Tab-separated table of C-alpha atoms in Angstrom:
chain	number	residue	atom	x	y	z
A	1	UNK	CA	14.329	-7.879	-33.767
A	2	UNK	CA	11.832	-6.238	-31.402
A	3	UNK	CA	13.322	-5.717	-27.938
A	4	UNK	CA	10.928	-6.933	-25.245
A	5	UNK	CA	10.440	-5.573	-21.746
A	6	UNK	CA	8.403	-8.279	-20.074
A	7	UNK	CA	5.921	-7.725	-17.264
A	8	UNK	CA	6.467	-10.875	-15.211
A	9	UNK	CA	8.962	-13.680	-14.722
A	10	UNK	CA	10.057	-16.036	-11.945
A	11	UNK	CA	13.756	-16.326	-12.768
A	12	UNK	CA	14.694	-15.354	-9.189
A	13	UNK	CA	12.668	-18.315	-7.895
A	14	UNK	CA	14.641	-20.681	-10.120
A	15	UNK	CA	17.995	-19.113	-9.186
A	16	UNK	CA	17.089	-19.203	-5.473
A	17	UNK	CA	15.985	-22.841	-5.674
A	18	UNK	CA	19.204	-23.851	-7.449
A	19	UNK	CA	21.330	-21.826	-5.013
A	20	UNK	CA	19.838	-23.837	-2.147
A	21	UNK	CA	21.136	-26.939	-3.947
A	22	UNK	CA	24.626	-25.483	-4.099
A	23	UNK	CA	24.654	-23.808	-7.531
A	24	UNK	CA	26.003	-20.322	-8.214
A	25	UNK	CA	23.075	-18.096	-9.249
A	26	UNK	CA	25.387	-15.473	-10.758
A	27	UNK	CA	27.137	-17.950	-13.045
A	28	UNK	CA	23.828	-19.604	-13.932
A	29	UNK	CA	22.296	-16.356	-15.160
A	30	UNK	CA	25.449	-14.857	-16.684
A	31	UNK	CA	26.791	-17.938	-18.457
A	32	UNK	CA	23.551	-19.760	-19.219
A	33	UNK	CA	21.973	-23.055	-18.267
A	34	UNK	CA	19.911	-25.799	-19.841
A	35	UNK	CA	17.135	-25.504	-17.280
A	36	UNK	CA	14.236	-23.090	-16.979
A	37	UNK	CA	13.451	-20.241	-19.335
A	38	UNK	CA	15.640	-17.189	-18.683
A	39	UNK	CA	19.366	-16.544	-18.496
A	40	UNK	CA	21.564	-13.880	-20.030
A	41	UNK	CA	22.491	-15.713	-23.261
A	42	UNK	CA	18.946	-16.874	-24.017
A	43	UNK	CA	17.505	-13.454	-23.185
A	44	UNK	CA	19.930	-11.849	-25.633
A	45	UNK	CA	19.104	-14.426	-28.313
A	46	UNK	CA	15.350	-13.842	-27.987
A	47	UNK	CA	15.445	-10.079	-27.595
A	48	UNK	CA	14.278	-10.224	-23.973
A	49	UNK	CA	15.826	-6.937	-22.893
A	50	UNK	CA	14.454	-6.913	-19.353
A	51	UNK	CA	11.424	-7.303	-17.169
A	52	UNK	CA	9.767	-7.388	-13.779
A	53	UNK	CA	11.472	-10.131	-11.758
A	54	UNK	CA	9.366	-11.578	-8.968
A	55	UNK	CA	10.169	-12.146	-5.332
A	56	UNK	CA	7.772	-15.047	-4.711
A	57	UNK	CA	7.545	-17.192	-1.592
A	58	UNK	CA	6.757	-20.735	-2.770
A	59	UNK	CA	3.875	-22.713	-1.311
A	60	UNK	CA	5.054	-26.188	-0.409
A	61	UNK	CA	1.503	-27.530	-0.318
A	62	UNK	CA	0.486	-26.441	-3.849
A	63	UNK	CA	-0.307	-29.343	-6.165
A	64	UNK	CA	-2.150	-28.477	-9.359
A	65	UNK	CA	-5.411	-30.432	-9.524
A	66	UNK	CA	-5.742	-32.815	-12.437
A	67	UNK	CA	-8.764	-32.214	-14.722
A	68	UNK	CA	-11.797	-34.435	-14.292
A	69	UNK	CA	-13.586	-36.250	-17.111
A	70	UNK	CA	-15.068	-32.958	-18.292
A	71	UNK	CA	-11.699	-31.197	-18.293
A	72	UNK	CA	-12.636	-29.164	-15.220
A	73	UNK	CA	-10.408	-28.582	-12.191
A	74	UNK	CA	-10.253	-26.556	-8.994
A	75	UNK	CA	-6.885	-26.554	-7.254
A	76	UNK	CA	-7.277	-26.137	-3.480
A	77	UNK	CA	-5.893	-22.843	-2.221
A	78	UNK	CA	-2.498	-22.943	-0.559
A	79	UNK	CA	-2.426	-22.246	3.163
A	80	UNK	CA	-1.453	-18.733	4.285
A	81	UNK	CA	2.241	-18.301	5.082
A	82	UNK	CA	3.904	-17.040	8.244
A	83	UNK	CA	5.553	-13.674	7.934
A	84	UNK	CA	8.919	-14.482	9.571
A	85	UNK	CA	10.043	-17.266	7.207
A	86	UNK	CA	8.543	-15.364	4.268
A	87	UNK	CA	10.621	-12.288	5.073
A	88	UNK	CA	13.780	-14.390	5.306
A	89	UNK	CA	13.171	-15.911	1.871
A	90	UNK	CA	12.254	-12.552	0.336
A	91	UNK	CA	15.537	-11.089	1.587
A	92	UNK	CA	17.394	-14.019	0.017
A	93	UNK	CA	15.699	-13.288	-3.328
A	94	UNK	CA	16.582	-9.600	-3.060
A	95	UNK	CA	20.177	-10.486	-2.218
A	96	UNK	CA	20.480	-12.562	-5.397
A	97	UNK	CA	19.077	-9.669	-7.435
A	98	UNK	CA	21.587	-7.264	-5.886
A	99	UNK	CA	24.480	-9.702	-6.375
A	100	UNK	CA	23.565	-10.061	-10.051
A	101	UNK	CA	23.664	-6.285	-10.340
A	102	UNK	CA	27.018	-6.011	-8.549
A	103	UNK	CA	28.457	-8.732	-10.800
A	104	UNK	CA	27.142	-6.868	-13.871
A	105	UNK	CA	25.207	-9.990	-14.899
A	106	UNK	CA	22.140	-7.763	-15.138
A	107	UNK	CA	21.287	-4.173	-14.261
A	108	UNK	CA	18.834	-3.552	-11.433
A	109	UNK	CA	16.677	-0.592	-12.507
A	110	UNK	CA	14.561	1.819	-10.473
A	111	UNK	CA	13.444	4.266	-13.207
A	112	UNK	CA	12.393	3.984	-16.831
A	113	UNK	CA	15.455	6.036	-17.796
A	114	UNK	CA	17.611	3.344	-16.198
A	115	UNK	CA	15.650	0.661	-18.061
A	116	UNK	CA	16.188	2.417	-21.386
A	117	UNK	CA	19.893	2.926	-20.671
A	118	UNK	CA	20.364	-0.739	-19.754
A	119	UNK	CA	18.571	-1.882	-22.893
A	120	UNK	CA	20.631	0.495	-25.041
A	121	UNK	CA	23.827	-0.897	-23.482
A	122	UNK	CA	22.756	-4.490	-24.060
A	123	UNK	CA	22.315	-5.253	-20.340
A	124	UNK	CA	19.285	-7.120	-19.003
A	125	UNK	CA	17.102	-4.480	-17.295
A	126	UNK	CA	15.715	-6.098	-14.143
A	127	UNK	CA	13.042	-4.481	-11.964
A	128	UNK	CA	12.196	-5.976	-8.576
A	129	UNK	CA	8.578	-7.090	-8.136
A	130	UNK	CA	6.966	-8.825	-5.141
A	131	UNK	CA	4.344	-11.438	-5.995
A	132	UNK	CA	2.284	-11.757	-2.829
A	133	UNK	CA	3.201	-9.588	0.166
A	134	UNK	CA	3.674	-12.213	2.873
A	135	UNK	CA	7.075	-10.649	3.664
A	136	UNK	CA	5.489	-7.247	4.396
A	137	UNK	CA	4.191	-6.419	7.866
A	138	UNK	CA	0.858	-4.733	8.555
A	139	UNK	CA	2.555	-1.494	9.639
A	140	UNK	CA	4.372	-1.463	6.257
A	141	UNK	CA	7.836	-0.748	7.684
A	142	UNK	CA	9.334	-3.492	5.512
A	143	UNK	CA	7.751	-1.914	2.428
A	144	UNK	CA	9.975	1.132	2.805
A	145	UNK	CA	13.035	-1.107	3.193
A	146	UNK	CA	12.266	-3.141	0.079
A	147	UNK	CA	11.583	0.082	-1.816
A	148	UNK	CA	15.051	1.320	-0.846
A	149	UNK	CA	16.453	-1.982	-2.163
A	150	UNK	CA	14.779	-1.414	-5.541
A	151	UNK	CA	11.233	-2.788	-5.233
A	152	UNK	CA	9.066	-0.933	-7.752
A	153	UNK	CA	6.101	-3.273	-8.243
A	154	UNK	CA	4.058	-5.636	-6.112
A	155	UNK	CA	0.983	-7.810	-6.181
A	156	UNK	CA	-0.748	-7.583	-2.790
A	157	UNK	CA	-1.608	-11.261	-3.050
A	158	UNK	CA	-0.694	-14.404	-4.973
A	159	UNK	CA	-3.236	-17.222	-5.373
A	160	UNK	CA	-3.494	-17.659	-1.600
A	161	UNK	CA	-4.830	-15.384	1.115
A	162	UNK	CA	-2.731	-13.074	3.284
A	163	UNK	CA	-3.225	-10.126	5.649
A	164	UNK	CA	-3.710	-7.736	2.714
A	165	UNK	CA	-6.089	-9.487	0.312
A	166	UNK	CA	-7.631	-12.669	-1.050
A	167	UNK	CA	-6.353	-14.532	-4.086
A	168	UNK	CA	-8.104	-16.538	-6.779
A	169	UNK	CA	-7.544	-20.292	-7.153
A	170	UNK	CA	-6.164	-22.053	-10.213
A	171	UNK	CA	-9.482	-23.286	-11.558
A	172	UNK	CA	-11.318	-23.965	-14.859
A	173	UNK	CA	-13.972	-22.982	-15.622
A	174	UNK	CA	-14.408	-20.276	-12.991
A	175	UNK	CA	-14.809	-16.532	-12.911
A	176	UNK	CA	-12.558	-14.360	-10.699
A	177	UNK	CA	-15.349	-13.406	-8.282
A	178	UNK	CA	-14.258	-16.040	-5.763
A	179	UNK	CA	-14.270	-14.225	-2.429
A	180	UNK	CA	-13.516	-11.039	-0.481
A	181	UNK	CA	-11.100	-8.376	-1.669
A	182	UNK	CA	-8.742	-6.077	0.219
A	183	UNK	CA	-8.540	-6.078	4.000
A	184	UNK	CA	-8.079	-2.850	5.965
A	185	UNK	CA	-4.332	-3.509	5.816
A	186	UNK	CA	-4.671	-3.990	2.060
A	187	UNK	CA	-6.277	-0.589	1.576
A	188	UNK	CA	-3.393	0.948	3.560
A	189	UNK	CA	-0.897	-0.928	1.379
A	190	UNK	CA	-2.476	0.444	-1.795
A	191	UNK	CA	-2.339	3.994	-0.481
A	192	UNK	CA	1.308	3.547	0.525
A	193	UNK	CA	2.192	2.206	-2.927
A	194	UNK	CA	0.568	5.227	-4.550
A	195	UNK	CA	2.573	7.517	-2.277
A	196	UNK	CA	5.909	5.803	-2.885
A	197	UNK	CA	5.382	5.121	-6.569
A	198	UNK	CA	5.139	1.321	-6.504
A	199	UNK	CA	3.086	-0.371	-9.217
A	200	UNK	CA	0.165	-2.471	-7.933
A	201	UNK	CA	-0.290	-5.727	-9.831
A	202	UNK	CA	-3.797	-7.214	-9.943
A	203	UNK	CA	-2.868	-10.498	-11.627
A	204	UNK	CA	-3.791	-12.878	-8.766
A	205	UNK	CA	-6.405	-10.940	-6.803
A	206	UNK	CA	-10.126	-11.678	-6.608
A	207	UNK	CA	-12.519	-9.594	-8.680
A	208	UNK	CA	-13.703	-7.884	-5.494
A	209	UNK	CA	-10.089	-7.032	-4.713
A	210	UNK	CA	-9.615	-5.693	-8.241
A	211	UNK	CA	-12.472	-3.241	-7.743
A	212	UNK	CA	-11.227	-2.334	-4.253
A	213	UNK	CA	-7.887	-1.313	-5.775
A	214	UNK	CA	-9.619	0.469	-8.656
A	215	UNK	CA	-11.619	2.683	-6.289
A	216	UNK	CA	-8.634	3.367	-3.993
A	217	UNK	CA	-5.589	3.802	-6.206
A	218	UNK	CA	-4.976	6.887	-8.320
A	219	UNK	CA	-2.494	4.987	-10.518
A	220	UNK	CA	-3.189	3.173	-13.799
A	221	UNK	CA	-4.526	-0.348	-13.245
A	222	UNK	CA	-2.089	-3.149	-14.093
A	223	UNK	CA	-2.590	-6.892	-14.506
A	224	UNK	CA	0.933	-7.980	-15.330
A	225	UNK	CA	0.275	-11.527	-16.539
A	226	UNK	CA	-3.411	-12.181	-17.234
A	227	UNK	CA	-5.393	-12.950	-20.378
A	228	UNK	CA	-8.988	-12.763	-21.628
A	229	UNK	CA	-11.553	-14.673	-19.554
A	230	UNK	CA	-13.977	-14.642	-22.497
A	231	UNK	CA	-11.569	-16.903	-24.416
A	232	UNK	CA	-10.147	-19.028	-21.579
A	233	UNK	CA	-12.424	-18.985	-18.518
A	234	UNK	CA	-9.869	-19.641	-15.790
A	235	UNK	CA	-10.224	-17.681	-12.564
A	236	UNK	CA	-6.920	-15.888	-13.205
A	237	UNK	CA	-8.042	-14.249	-16.456
A	238	UNK	CA	-9.682	-10.830	-16.847
A	239	UNK	CA	-13.357	-10.266	-17.524
A	240	UNK	CA	-14.440	-7.764	-20.155
A	241	UNK	CA	-15.521	-5.358	-17.423
A	242	UNK	CA	-12.111	-5.557	-15.755
A	243	UNK	CA	-10.403	-4.872	-19.081
A	244	UNK	CA	-12.670	-1.862	-19.600
A	245	UNK	CA	-11.524	-0.486	-16.233
A	246	UNK	CA	-7.871	-1.044	-17.137
A	247	UNK	CA	-8.424	0.823	-20.407
A	248	UNK	CA	-10.242	3.692	-18.733
A	249	UNK	CA	-7.434	4.115	-16.187
A	250	UNK	CA	-4.736	4.226	-18.859
A	251	UNK	CA	-3.266	0.976	-17.541
A	252	UNK	CA	-2.328	-2.288	-19.188
A	253	UNK	CA	-2.552	-6.067	-19.135
A	254	UNK	CA	0.425	-8.257	-19.963
A	255	UNK	CA	-0.399	-11.368	-21.964
A	256	UNK	CA	0.574	-14.493	-20.022
A	257	UNK	CA	2.332	-17.305	-21.926
A	258	UNK	CA	0.987	-19.987	-19.535
A	259	UNK	CA	-0.864	-22.539	-21.637
A	260	UNK	CA	-3.557	-22.959	-18.971
A	261	UNK	CA	-4.475	-19.312	-19.541
A	262	UNK	CA	-4.325	-19.460	-23.339
A	263	UNK	CA	-6.050	-22.641	-24.441
A	264	UNK	CA	-9.839	-22.744	-24.805
A	265	UNK	CA	-9.800	-25.911	-22.657
A	266	UNK	CA	-7.614	-24.387	-19.917
A	267	UNK	CA	-5.200	-27.325	-19.988
A	268	UNK	CA	-1.484	-27.445	-19.170
A	269	UNK	CA	-0.083	-28.555	-22.511
A	270	UNK	CA	3.076	-27.268	-24.212
A	271	UNK	CA	1.609	-28.293	-27.587
A	272	UNK	CA	-0.369	-25.049	-27.606
A	273	UNK	CA	-0.220	-23.163	-30.914
A	274	UNK	CA	0.917	-19.557	-31.115
A	275	UNK	CA	-2.435	-18.854	-32.743
A	276	UNK	CA	-3.970	-19.154	-29.256
A	277	UNK	CA	-1.654	-16.370	-28.053
A	278	UNK	CA	-2.465	-14.201	-31.063
A	279	UNK	CA	-6.163	-14.789	-30.436
A	280	UNK	CA	-5.895	-13.430	-26.888
A	281	UNK	CA	-3.835	-10.445	-27.993
A	282	UNK	CA	-6.331	-9.669	-30.763
A	283	UNK	CA	-9.203	-9.807	-28.276
A	284	UNK	CA	-7.455	-7.639	-25.710
A	285	UNK	CA	-6.377	-5.068	-28.315
A	286	UNK	CA	-9.923	-4.877	-29.648
A	287	UNK	CA	-11.335	-4.465	-26.138
A	288	UNK	CA	-8.757	-2.113	-24.608
A	289	UNK	CA	-6.824	-0.608	-27.516
A	290	UNK	CA	-3.243	-1.108	-28.635
A	291	UNK	CA	-1.887	1.145	-25.862
A	292	UNK	CA	-3.167	-1.132	-23.091
A	293	UNK	CA	-1.748	-4.516	-24.151
A	294	UNK	CA	1.750	-5.726	-23.310
A	295	UNK	CA	3.586	-8.978	-22.531
A	296	UNK	CA	3.808	-10.759	-19.174
A	297	UNK	CA	5.388	-14.091	-20.040
A	298	UNK	CA	5.492	-15.879	-16.654
A	299	UNK	CA	8.823	-17.346	-17.802
A	300	UNK	CA	10.197	-19.767	-15.191
A	301	UNK	CA	6.770	-19.898	-13.564
A	302	UNK	CA	4.548	-21.829	-15.968
A	303	UNK	CA	4.322	-24.294	-18.827
A	304	UNK	CA	4.564	-22.215	-22.008
A	305	UNK	CA	4.042	-23.089	-25.699
A	306	UNK	CA	6.770	-25.316	-27.127
A	307	UNK	CA	7.035	-23.010	-30.137
A	308	UNK	CA	8.549	-20.440	-27.768
A	309	UNK	CA	10.194	-22.916	-25.351
A	310	UNK	CA	12.229	-20.314	-23.449
A	311	UNK	CA	13.457	-16.715	-23.653
A	312	UNK	CA	15.508	-17.582	-26.721
A	313	UNK	CA	12.301	-18.256	-28.665
A	314	UNK	CA	10.545	-15.041	-27.703
A	315	UNK	CA	10.747	-13.607	-31.215
A	316	UNK	CA	8.611	-16.485	-32.513
A	317	UNK	CA	5.593	-14.815	-30.905
A	318	UNK	CA	6.569	-11.482	-32.447
A	319	UNK	CA	6.824	-13.149	-35.852
A	320	UNK	CA	3.365	-14.663	-35.365
A	321	UNK	CA	1.970	-11.230	-34.556
A	322	UNK	CA	3.598	-9.785	-37.696
A	323	UNK	CA	1.985	-12.539	-39.743
A	324	UNK	CA	-1.352	-11.648	-38.120
A	325	UNK	CA	-1.037	-8.081	-39.420
A	326	UNK	CA	0.588	-6.156	-36.573
A	327	UNK	CA	2.918	-3.442	-37.833
A	328	UNK	CA	6.212	-2.463	-36.229
A	329	UNK	CA	4.787	0.583	-34.432
A	330	UNK	CA	2.118	-1.548	-32.769
A	331	UNK	CA	4.644	-4.279	-31.958
A	332	UNK	CA	6.919	-1.711	-30.325
A	333	UNK	CA	4.035	-0.711	-28.046
A	334	UNK	CA	3.148	-4.299	-27.160
A	335	UNK	CA	6.763	-5.364	-26.674
A	336	UNK	CA	8.018	-2.546	-24.464
A	337	UNK	CA	6.650	0.994	-24.853
A	338	UNK	CA	3.312	0.370	-23.145
A	339	UNK	CA	5.108	-0.981	-20.082
A	340	UNK	CA	7.560	1.905	-20.001
A	341	UNK	CA	4.826	4.526	-20.397
A	342	UNK	CA	2.669	3.092	-17.611
A	343	UNK	CA	5.583	2.502	-15.246
A	344	UNK	CA	6.811	6.054	-15.826
A	345	UNK	CA	3.426	7.355	-14.700
A	346	UNK	CA	3.147	5.035	-11.705
A	347	UNK	CA	6.693	5.847	-10.584
A	348	UNK	CA	5.975	9.601	-10.540
A	349	UNK	CA	8.588	10.375	-13.166
A	350	UNK	CA	8.672	13.759	-14.827
A	351	UNK	CA	10.751	12.502	-17.736
A	352	UNK	CA	8.425	10.474	-19.940
A	353	UNK	CA	11.136	9.799	-22.531
């Protein structure tokens, strides 16, 4: 079994939502549940050894647009969020992550050495990520606080606008050049992340924002859960030119399991074959090289292929890649080592082991 360190999941969103309904998030993750995609037992079954776990403030007004007669859709952008309520929710997410760590239901990691130790011990290696920085203030004081709590990765923006950047809509067919990029506050955020050693995730940002980060950051470029636009032309996927920049920076892209980002028709349909996933991985490996392709499942945040179903079925993708000709050394890179190498560099670690 290939152990997987995954670049993006929304398990904290699910645990937070269920906690608001009176459920115990610690027991749900530790003991398992029938809902969602990730918990401790299913992660262990599928070799999901850890990943970047998102603090994400939900948009109550987001309703995915149904395709028209041609199969096209453009979901209206969610309205910007107020900072105060966003900060409160983000702190609730962080509290759940810390409680899981204290209960030894998972291990909250701040370095790649800690990730490797957790995986070796059979503990789920969780890294805090922030997907959209609505909880961060323009003077960035909260950034330092979240960093102290374990935040080691962030996306300046989700698919809505905020004070730092502009996001891309959920739309097919559409390219990612949908509007402005970083604001002045966004450029300051990028520089602060470089200083602290926080990974900057470009998965939801406009193409202009992508290039703004590329010209500002000294770190490898990361798109944690985005696929090939040439194969599935949704606004969230990466153009060839963007992938070239990721390759040239020594960064990576994590393949997203969301069916809307895998299928040629961009549709939300669990009856999506694993061959569509292999096709994207093949394309991205050919374009960027084996060292720049990883996994970014979007577990608990998207409709994924039924052949995977949840974290317990993660090895089905690995088996499909073996059948497509990927050897174990290449699978090790795709499954975990590419993430650990890039994060080690971004986090200013001297120990690359």
